[in-house]
Amino acid sequence: MALYEHVFLARQDMSAQQVDALVEQYKGVIEANGGKVGRIENWGLKSLTYRINKNRKAHYALMDIEAPGAAIHEMERQMRINEDVLRYMTVSVEAHEEGPSAMMQKRDRDDRPRRDGDRPDRGDRGDRAPRESFGDRPRRPREDRA
């Protein structure tokens, strides 16, 4: 049997329990068609980059699946019918990841770039020449328009 990672987005107005029920429903479809579901991760409610069917946020869920292709096709067919599922994507993988996925791993504060400290040193800006000396010709005096 082939290995798959499957991620789907559910509507923002669903509760976490309803999303878990959706996951269990699709897990049942996979198991009924001869496959098995390994790790299941609920990534929670996250903002979308752009609106999808008037939704600005969505519940994300990940499933690691070991199943024949027919089981995946049946699950995707049922997802296309369901109005609560906004988007889904199934990817074939060589092996499932061990441990939490990248979305669930807590990033250490030291790994994140700091807002002020990662820029190159710009030196002291107080020693600049006055603005009039820049360019190749002198500036004309401004005429007051009244």
PDB file of N, CA and C in Angstrom, residues 45-134:
ATOM      1  N   LEU A  45      -7.395  26.759  14.085  1.00  0.00           N
ATOM      2  CA  LEU A  45      -7.949  27.816  13.237  1.00  0.00           C
ATOM      3  C   LEU A  45      -6.833  28.783  12.858  1.00  0.00           C
ATOM      4  N   LYS A  46      -6.583  28.928  11.564  1.00  0.00           N
ATOM      5  CA  LYS A  46      -5.522  29.813  11.080  1.00  0.00           C
ATOM      6  C   LYS A  46      -6.074  30.746  10.012  1.00  0.00           C
ATOM      7  N   SER A  47      -5.433  31.899   9.884  1.00  0.00           N
ATOM      8  CA  SER A  47      -5.834  32.863   8.858  1.00  0.00           C
ATOM      9  C   SER A  47      -5.414  32.364   7.485  1.00  0.00           C
ATOM     10  N   LEU A  48      -6.254  32.637   6.507  1.00  0.00           N
ATOM     11  CA  LEU A  48      -5.945  32.284   5.129  1.00  0.00           C
ATOM     12  C   LEU A  48      -5.255  33.456   4.447  1.00  0.00           C
ATOM     13  N   THR A  49      -4.442  33.169   3.456  1.00  0.00           N
ATOM     14  CA  THR A  49      -3.771  34.219   2.707  1.00  0.00           C
ATOM     15  C   THR A  49      -4.776  35.018   1.890  1.00  0.00           C
ATOM     16  N   TYR A  50      -5.753  34.346   1.342  1.00  0.00           N
ATOM     17  CA  TYR A  50      -6.814  35.005   0.594  1.00  0.00           C
ATOM     18  C   TYR A  50      -8.137  34.334   0.950  1.00  0.00           C
ATOM     19  N   ARG A  51      -9.227  35.027   0.706  1.00  0.00           N
ATOM     20  CA  ARG A  51     -10.531  34.479   1.069  1.00  0.00           C
ATOM     21  C   ARG A  51     -10.896  33.309   0.152  1.00  0.00           C
ATOM     22  N   ILE A  52     -11.488  32.296   0.760  1.00  0.00           N
ATOM     23  CA  ILE A  52     -11.989  31.139   0.023  1.00  0.00           C
ATOM     24  C   ILE A  52     -13.459  31.004   0.390  1.00  0.00           C
ATOM     25  N   ASN A  53     -14.328  31.135  -0.564  1.00  0.00           N
ATOM     26  CA  ASN A  53     -15.782  31.057  -0.342  1.00  0.00           C
ATOM     27  C   ASN A  53     -16.221  31.946   0.832  1.00  0.00           C
ATOM     28  N   LYS A  54     -15.746  33.177   0.833  1.00  0.00           N
ATOM     29  CA  LYS A  54     -16.073  34.187   1.845  1.00  0.00           C
ATOM     30  C   LYS A  54     -15.534  33.868   3.230  1.00  0.00           C
ATOM     31  N   ASN A  55     -14.602  32.949   3.351  1.00  0.00           N
ATOM     32  CA  ASN A  55     -13.981  32.607   4.636  1.00  0.00           C
ATOM     33  C   ASN A  55     -12.601  33.229   4.701  1.00  0.00           C
ATOM     34  N   ARG A  56     -12.310  33.891   5.812  1.00  0.00           N
ATOM     35  CA  ARG A  56     -10.991  34.488   6.020  1.00  0.00           C
ATOM     36  C   ARG A  56     -10.085  33.582   6.845  1.00  0.00           C
ATOM     37  N   LYS A  57     -10.664  32.614   7.548  1.00  0.00           N
ATOM     38  CA  LYS A  57      -9.916  31.664   8.365  1.00  0.00           C
ATOM     39  C   LYS A  57     -10.412  30.264   8.049  1.00  0.00           C
ATOM     40  N   ALA A  58      -9.642  29.269   8.483  1.00  0.00           N
ATOM     41  CA  ALA A  58     -10.039  27.873   8.274  1.00  0.00           C
ATOM     42  C   ALA A  58      -9.383  27.001   9.326  1.00  0.00           C
ATOM     43  N   HIS A  59     -10.034  25.876   9.631  1.00  0.00           N
ATOM     44  CA  HIS A  59      -9.467  24.848  10.499  1.00  0.00           C
ATOM     45  C   HIS A  59      -8.619  23.930   9.622  1.00  0.00           C
ATOM     46  N   TYR A  60      -7.364  23.716  10.016  1.00  0.00           N
ATOM     47  CA  TYR A  60      -6.452  22.857   9.276  1.00  0.00           C
ATOM     48  C   TYR A  60      -6.334  21.510   9.989  1.00  0.00           C
ATOM     49  N   ALA A  61      -6.270  20.417   9.226  1.00  0.00           N
ATOM     50  CA  ALA A  61      -6.087  19.085   9.793  1.00  0.00           C
ATOM     51  C   ALA A  61      -5.180  18.273   8.870  1.00  0.00           C
ATOM     52  N   LEU A  62      -4.296  17.482   9.479  1.00  0.00           N
ATOM     53  CA  LEU A  62      -3.353  16.632   8.749  1.00  0.00           C
ATOM     54  C   LEU A  62      -3.593  15.185   9.123  1.00  0.00           C
ATOM     55  N   MET A  63      -3.541  14.287   8.131  1.00  0.00           N
ATOM     56  CA  MET A  63      -3.658  12.844   8.376  1.00  0.00           C
ATOM     57  C   MET A  63      -2.551  12.124   7.618  1.00  0.00           C
ATOM     58  N   ASP A  64      -1.861  11.218   8.290  1.00  0.00           N
ATOM     59  CA  ASP A  64      -0.911  10.313   7.641  1.00  0.00           C
ATOM     60  C   ASP A  64      -1.675   9.037   7.301  1.00  0.00           C
ATOM     61  N   ILE A  65      -1.677   8.670   6.030  1.00  0.00           N
ATOM     62  CA  ILE A  65      -2.523   7.581   5.548  1.00  0.00           C
ATOM     63  C   ILE A  65      -1.661   6.525   4.862  1.00  0.00           C
ATOM     64  N   GLU A  66      -1.999   5.257   5.110  1.00  0.00           N
ATOM     65  CA  GLU A  66      -1.438   4.134   4.375  1.00  0.00           C
ATOM     66  C   GLU A  66      -2.622   3.389   3.781  1.00  0.00           C
ATOM     67  N   ALA A  67      -2.818   3.536   2.471  1.00  0.00           N
ATOM     68  CA  ALA A  67      -4.034   3.001   1.852  1.00  0.00           C
ATOM     69  C   ALA A  67      -3.825   2.805   0.351  1.00  0.00           C
ATOM     70  N   PRO A  68      -4.667   1.999  -0.271  1.00  0.00           N
ATOM     71  CA  PRO A  68      -4.636   1.886  -1.732  1.00  0.00           C
ATOM     72  C   PRO A  68      -5.212   3.157  -2.368  1.00  0.00           C
ATOM     73  N   GLY A  69      -4.916   3.346  -3.618  1.00  0.00           N
ATOM     74  CA  GLY A  69      -5.370   4.548  -4.325  1.00  0.00           C
ATOM     75  C   GLY A  69      -6.881   4.703  -4.364  1.00  0.00           C
ATOM     76  N   ALA A  70      -7.611   3.580  -4.413  1.00  0.00           N
ATOM     77  CA  ALA A  70      -9.077   3.642  -4.475  1.00  0.00           C
ATOM     78  C   ALA A  70      -9.651   4.276  -3.205  1.00  0.00           C
ATOM     79  N   ALA A  71      -9.035   4.005  -2.071  1.00  0.00           N
ATOM     80  CA  ALA A  71      -9.512   4.587  -0.812  1.00  0.00           C
ATOM     81  C   ALA A  71      -9.308   6.102  -0.815  1.00  0.00           C
ATOM     82  N   ILE A  72      -8.188   6.559  -1.348  1.00  0.00           N
ATOM     83  CA  ILE A  72      -7.917   7.993  -1.423  1.00  0.00           C
ATOM     84  C   ILE A  72      -8.912   8.670  -2.361  1.00  0.00           C
ATOM     85  N   HIS A  73      -9.179   8.031  -3.498  1.00  0.00           N
ATOM     86  CA  HIS A  73     -10.134   8.601  -4.449  1.00  0.00           C
ATOM     87  C   HIS A  73     -11.527   8.723  -3.832  1.00  0.00           C
ATOM     88  N   GLU A  74     -11.936   7.726  -3.084  1.00  0.00           N
ATOM     89  CA  GLU A  74     -13.263   7.772  -2.441  1.00  0.00           C
ATOM     90  C   GLU A  74     -13.314   8.881  -1.391  1.00  0.00           C
ATOM     91  N   MET A  75     -12.255   9.011  -0.595  1.00  0.00           N
ATOM     92  CA  MET A  75     -12.238  10.066   0.413  1.00  0.00           C
ATOM     93  C   MET A  75     -12.275  11.448  -0.250  1.00  0.00           C
ATOM     94  N   GLU A  76     -11.492  11.648  -1.302  1.00  0.00           N
ATOM     95  CA  GLU A  76     -11.489  12.934  -1.999  1.00  0.00           C
ATOM     96  C   GLU A  76     -12.831  13.208  -2.670  1.00  0.00           C
ATOM     97  N   ARG A  77     -13.483  12.165  -3.174  1.00  0.00           N
ATOM     98  CA  ARG A  77     -14.810  12.345  -3.780  1.00  0.00           C
ATOM     99  C   ARG A  77     -15.800  12.855  -2.739  1.00  0.00           C
ATOM    100  N   GLN A  78     -15.747  12.285  -1.546  1.00  0.00           N
ATOM    101  CA  GLN A  78     -16.657  12.717  -0.489  1.00  0.00           C
ATOM    102  C   GLN A  78     -16.310  14.134  -0.003  1.00  0.00           C
ATOM    103  N   MET A  79     -15.038  14.492  -0.044  1.00  0.00           N
ATOM    104  CA  MET A  79     -14.650  15.855   0.347  1.00  0.00           C
ATOM    105  C   MET A  79     -15.148  16.886  -0.663  1.00  0.00           C
ATOM    106  N   ARG A  80     -15.147  16.528  -1.942  1.00  0.00           N
ATOM    107  CA  ARG A  80     -15.665  17.454  -2.956  1.00  0.00           C
ATOM    108  C   ARG A  80     -17.149  17.728  -2.743  1.00  0.00           C
ATOM    109  N   ILE A  81     -17.877  16.741  -2.266  1.00  0.00           N
ATOM    110  CA  ILE A  81     -19.318  16.892  -2.037  1.00  0.00           C
ATOM    111  C   ILE A  81     -19.597  17.717  -0.783  1.00  0.00           C
ATOM    112  N   ASN A  82     -18.774  17.570   0.242  1.00  0.00           N
ATOM    113  CA  ASN A  82     -19.010  18.201   1.533  1.00  0.00           C
ATOM    114  C   ASN A  82     -18.769  19.707   1.447  1.00  0.00           C
ATOM    115  N   GLU A  83     -19.759  20.508   1.867  1.00  0.00           N
ATOM    116  CA  GLU A  83     -19.643  21.961   1.822  1.00  0.00           C
ATOM    117  C   GLU A  83     -18.758  22.509   2.930  1.00  0.00           C
ATOM    118  N   ASP A  84     -18.499  21.725   3.966  1.00  0.00           N
ATOM    119  CA  ASP A  84     -17.673  22.186   5.070  1.00  0.00           C
ATOM    120  C   ASP A  84     -16.186  22.147   4.746  1.00  0.00           C
ATOM    121  N   VAL A  85     -15.786  21.393   3.744  1.00  0.00           N
ATOM    122  CA  VAL A  85     -14.383  21.284   3.357  1.00  0.00           C
ATOM    123  C   VAL A  85     -14.108  22.320   2.266  1.00  0.00           C
ATOM    124  N   LEU A  86     -13.212  23.264   2.570  1.00  0.00           N
ATOM    125  CA  LEU A  86     -12.889  24.320   1.606  1.00  0.00           C
ATOM    126  C   LEU A  86     -11.863  23.858   0.577  1.00  0.00           C
ATOM    127  N   ARG A  87     -10.780  23.259   1.050  1.00  0.00           N
ATOM    128  CA  ARG A  87      -9.717  22.766   0.183  1.00  0.00           C
ATOM    129  C   ARG A  87      -9.141  21.498   0.794  1.00  0.00           C
ATOM    130  N   TYR A  88      -8.516  20.676  -0.050  1.00  0.00           N
ATOM    131  CA  TYR A  88      -7.798  19.492   0.437  1.00  0.00           C
ATOM    132  C   TYR A  88      -6.643  19.223  -0.506  1.00  0.00           C
ATOM    133  N   MET A  89      -5.644  18.531   0.013  1.00  0.00           N
ATOM    134  CA  MET A  89      -4.493  18.151  -0.801  1.00  0.00           C
ATOM    135  C   MET A  89      -3.925  16.847  -0.253  1.00  0.00           C
ATOM    136  N   THR A  90      -3.715  15.903  -1.144  1.00  0.00           N
ATOM    137  CA  THR A  90      -3.123  14.619  -0.787  1.00  0.00           C
ATOM    138  C   THR A  90      -1.804  14.481  -1.534  1.00  0.00           C
ATOM    139  N   VAL A  91      -0.748  14.156  -0.792  1.00  0.00           N
ATOM    140  CA  VAL A  91       0.578  14.031  -1.376  1.00  0.00           C
ATOM    141  C   VAL A  91       1.110  12.638  -1.068  1.00  0.00           C
ATOM    142  N   SER A  92       1.632  11.974  -2.094  1.00  0.00           N
ATOM    143  CA  SER A  92       2.264  10.673  -1.898  1.00  0.00           C
ATOM    144  C   SER A  92       3.665  10.887  -1.345  1.00  0.00           C
ATOM    145  N   VAL A  93       4.028  10.123  -0.307  1.00  0.00           N
ATOM    146  CA  VAL A  93       5.342  10.273   0.326  1.00  0.00           C
ATOM    147  C   VAL A  93       6.050   8.922   0.367  1.00  0.00           C
ATOM    148  N   GLU A  94       7.375   8.973   0.505  1.00  0.00           N
ATOM    149  CA  GLU A  94       8.173   7.751   0.620  1.00  0.00           C
ATOM    150  C   GLU A  94       8.027   7.136   2.013  1.00  0.00           C
ATOM    151  N   ALA A  95       8.054   8.000   3.038  1.00  0.00           N
ATOM    152  CA  ALA A  95       7.922   7.539   4.421  1.00  0.00           C
ATOM    153  C   ALA A  95       7.288   8.659   5.239  1.00  0.00           C
ATOM    154  N   HIS A  96       6.531   8.275   6.257  1.00  0.00           N
ATOM    155  CA  HIS A  96       5.926   9.274   7.128  1.00  0.00           C
ATOM    156  C   HIS A  96       6.958   9.841   8.084  1.00  0.00           C
ATOM    157  N   GLU A  97       6.812  11.124   8.424  1.00  0.00           N
ATOM    158  CA  GLU A  97       7.697  11.770   9.397  1.00  0.00           C
ATOM    159  C   GLU A  97       7.457  11.191  10.776  1.00  0.00           C
ATOM    160  N   GLU A  98       8.514  11.119  11.548  1.00  0.00           N
ATOM    161  CA  GLU A  98       8.375  10.723  12.948  1.00  0.00           C
ATOM    162  C   GLU A  98       8.236  11.984  13.785  1.00  0.00           C
ATOM    163  N   GLY A  99       7.414  11.921  14.799  1.00  0.00           N
ATOM    164  CA  GLY A  99       7.238  13.073  15.677  1.00  0.00           C
ATOM    165  C   GLY A  99       6.266  14.088  15.080  1.00  0.00           C
ATOM    166  N   PRO A 100       6.192  15.255  15.701  1.00  0.00           N
ATOM    167  CA  PRO A 100       5.236  16.265  15.226  1.00  0.00           C
ATOM    168  C   PRO A 100       5.664  16.870  13.893  1.00  0.00           C
ATOM    169  N   SER A 101       4.690  17.329  13.132  1.00  0.00           N
ATOM    170  CA  SER A 101       4.981  17.956  11.852  1.00  0.00           C
ATOM    171  C   SER A 101       5.599  19.326  12.073  1.00  0.00           C
ATOM    172  N   ALA A 102       6.033  19.951  11.006  1.00  0.00           N
ATOM    173  CA  ALA A 102       6.671  21.265  11.103  1.00  0.00           C
ATOM    174  C   ALA A 102       5.713  22.314  11.652  1.00  0.00           C
ATOM    175  N   MET A 103       4.434  22.177  11.387  1.00  0.00           N
ATOM    176  CA  MET A 103       3.452  23.144  11.878  1.00  0.00           C
ATOM    177  C   MET A 103       3.264  23.028  13.394  1.00  0.00           C
ATOM    178  N   MET A 104       3.483  21.856  13.942  1.00  0.00           N
ATOM    179  CA  MET A 104       3.256  21.645  15.369  1.00  0.00           C
ATOM    180  C   MET A 104       4.519  21.831  16.211  1.00  0.00           C
ATOM    181  N   GLN A 105       5.669  21.857  15.585  1.00  0.00           N
ATOM    182  CA  GLN A 105       6.902  22.013  16.344  1.00  0.00           C
ATOM    183  C   GLN A 105       6.980  23.431  16.877  1.00  0.00           C
ATOM    184  N   LYS A 106       7.371  23.536  18.129  1.00  0.00           N
ATOM    185  CA  LYS A 106       7.519  24.853  18.728  1.00  0.00           C
ATOM    186  C   LYS A 106       8.879  25.392  18.349  1.00  0.00           C
ATOM    187  N   ARG A 107       8.888  26.536  17.726  1.00  0.00           N
ATOM    188  CA  ARG A 107      10.164  27.138  17.359  1.00  0.00           C
ATOM    189  C   ARG A 107      10.779  27.799  18.580  1.00  0.00           C
ATOM    190  N   ASP A 108      12.059  27.589  18.733  1.00  0.00           N
ATOM    191  CA  ASP A 108      12.781  28.186  19.846  1.00  0.00           C
ATOM    192  C   ASP A 108      12.939  29.677  19.585  1.00  0.00           C
ATOM    193  N   ARG A 109      12.863  30.471  20.628  1.00  0.00           N
ATOM    194  CA  ARG A 109      12.992  31.920  20.480  1.00  0.00           C
ATOM    195  C   ARG A 109      14.348  32.313  19.903  1.00  0.00           C
ATOM    196  N   ASP A 110      15.378  31.525  20.158  1.00  0.00           N
ATOM    197  CA  ASP A 110      16.702  31.860  19.652  1.00  0.00           C
ATOM    198  C   ASP A 110      16.806  31.628  18.145  1.00  0.00           C
ATOM    199  N   ASP A 111      15.959  30.780  17.584  1.00  0.00           N
ATOM    200  CA  ASP A 111      16.002  30.494  16.155  1.00  0.00           C
ATOM    201  C   ASP A 111      15.367  31.604  15.329  1.00  0.00           C
ATOM    202  N   ARG A 112      14.443  32.331  15.921  1.00  0.00           N
ATOM    203  CA  ARG A 112      13.738  33.365  15.176  1.00  0.00           C
ATOM    204  C   ARG A 112      14.607  34.605  15.005  1.00  0.00           C
ATOM    205  N   PRO A 113      14.519  35.249  13.839  1.00  0.00           N
ATOM    206  CA  PRO A 113      15.286  36.485  13.675  1.00  0.00           C
ATOM    207  C   PRO A 113      14.707  37.591  14.546  1.00  0.00           C
ATOM    208  N   ARG A 114      15.587  38.376  15.130  1.00  0.00           N
ATOM    209  CA  ARG A 114      15.134  39.500  15.931  1.00  0.00           C
ATOM    210  C   ARG A 114      14.761  40.645  15.024  1.00  0.00           C
ATOM    211  N   ARG A 115      13.876  41.486  15.492  1.00  0.00           N
ATOM    212  CA  ARG A 115      13.423  42.599  14.668  1.00  0.00           C
ATOM    213  C   ARG A 115      14.499  43.656  14.474  1.00  0.00           C
ATOM    214  N   ASP A 116      15.316  43.874  15.482  1.00  0.00           N
ATOM    215  CA  ASP A 116      16.273  44.965  15.375  1.00  0.00           C
ATOM    216  C   ASP A 116      17.715  44.508  15.243  1.00  0.00           C
ATOM    217  N   GLY A 117      18.053  43.328  15.666  1.00  0.00           N
ATOM    218  CA  GLY A 117      19.451  42.939  15.764  1.00  0.00           C
ATOM    219  C   GLY A 117      20.038  42.245  14.564  1.00  0.00           C
ATOM    220  N   ASP A 118      19.256  41.834  13.582  1.00  0.00           N
ATOM    221  CA  ASP A 118      19.803  41.061  12.469  1.00  0.00           C
ATOM    222  C   ASP A 118      20.172  41.911  11.261  1.00  0.00           C
ATOM    223  N   ARG A 119      19.990  43.214  11.354  1.00  0.00           N
ATOM    224  CA  ARG A 119      20.355  44.067  10.234  1.00  0.00           C
ATOM    225  C   ARG A 119      21.841  44.391  10.308  1.00  0.00           C
ATOM    226  N   PRO A 120      22.467  44.598   9.151  1.00  0.00           N
ATOM    227  CA  PRO A 120      23.883  44.988   9.204  1.00  0.00           C
ATOM    228  C   PRO A 120      24.022  46.375   9.830  1.00  0.00           C
ATOM    229  N   ASP A 121      25.183  46.612  10.409  1.00  0.00           N
ATOM    230  CA  ASP A 121      25.428  47.895  11.054  1.00  0.00           C
ATOM    231  C   ASP A 121      25.499  48.980   9.993  1.00  0.00           C
ATOM    232  N   ARG A 122      24.751  50.036  10.183  1.00  0.00           N
ATOM    233  CA  ARG A 122      24.710  51.115   9.199  1.00  0.00           C
ATOM    234  C   ARG A 122      25.621  52.265   9.594  1.00  0.00           C
ATOM    235  N   GLY A 123      26.284  52.117  10.682  1.00  0.00           N
ATOM    236  CA  GLY A 123      27.213  53.157  11.101  1.00  0.00           C
ATOM    237  C   GLY A 123      26.483  54.355  11.686  1.00  0.00           C
ATOM    238  N   ASP A 124      27.269  55.378  11.993  1.00  0.00           N
ATOM    239  CA  ASP A 124      26.710  56.602  12.551  1.00  0.00           C
ATOM    240  C   ASP A 124      26.193  57.455  11.407  1.00  0.00           C
ATOM    241  N   ARG A 125      24.979  57.859  11.464  1.00  0.00           N
ATOM    242  CA  ARG A 125      24.396  58.649  10.391  1.00  0.00           C
ATOM    243  C   ARG A 125      24.512  60.147  10.637  1.00  0.00           C
ATOM    244  N   GLY A 126      25.117  60.525  11.745  1.00  0.00           N
ATOM    245  CA  GLY A 126      25.217  61.933  12.081  1.00  0.00           C
ATOM    246  C   GLY A 126      26.306  62.666  11.320  1.00  0.00           C
ATOM    247  N   ASP A 127      27.168  61.970  10.582  1.00  0.00           N
ATOM    248  CA  ASP A 127      28.275  62.622   9.898  1.00  0.00           C
ATOM    249  C   ASP A 127      28.002  62.852   8.415  1.00  0.00           C
ATOM    250  N   ARG A 128      26.774  62.910   8.022  1.00  0.00           N
ATOM    251  CA  ARG A 128      26.448  63.165   6.619  1.00  0.00           C
ATOM    252  C   ARG A 128      26.684  64.625   6.257  1.00  0.00           C
ATOM    253  N   ALA A 129      26.986  64.840   5.014  1.00  0.00           N
ATOM    254  CA  ALA A 129      27.156  66.210   4.518  1.00  0.00           C
ATOM    255  C   ALA A 129      25.777  66.841   4.356  1.00  0.00           C
ATOM    256  N   PRO A 130      25.715  68.143   4.410  1.00  0.00           N
ATOM    257  CA  PRO A 130      24.410  68.791   4.213  1.00  0.00           C
ATOM    258  C   PRO A 130      23.855  68.491   2.832  1.00  0.00           C
ATOM    259  N   ARG A 131      22.547  68.578   2.693  1.00  0.00           N
ATOM    260  CA  ARG A 131      21.850  68.210   1.466  1.00  0.00           C
ATOM    261  C   ARG A 131      22.299  69.043   0.265  1.00  0.00           C
ATOM    262  N   GLU A 132      22.713  70.300   0.479  1.00  0.00           N
ATOM    263  CA  GLU A 132      23.066  71.178  -0.650  1.00  0.00           C
ATOM    264  C   GLU A 132      24.288  70.668  -1.405  1.00  0.00           C
ATOM    265  N   SER A 133      25.171  69.945  -0.772  1.00  0.00           N
ATOM    266  CA  SER A 133      26.401  69.542  -1.435  1.00  0.00           C
ATOM    267  C   SER A 133      26.217  68.297  -2.310  1.00  0.00           C
ATOM    268  N   PHE A 134      25.059  67.689  -2.295  1.00  0.00           N
ATOM    269  CA  PHE A 134      24.841  66.515  -3.128  1.00  0.00           C
ATOM    270  C   PHE A 134      24.495  66.947  -4.550  1.00  0.00           C
TER     271      PHE A 134
END
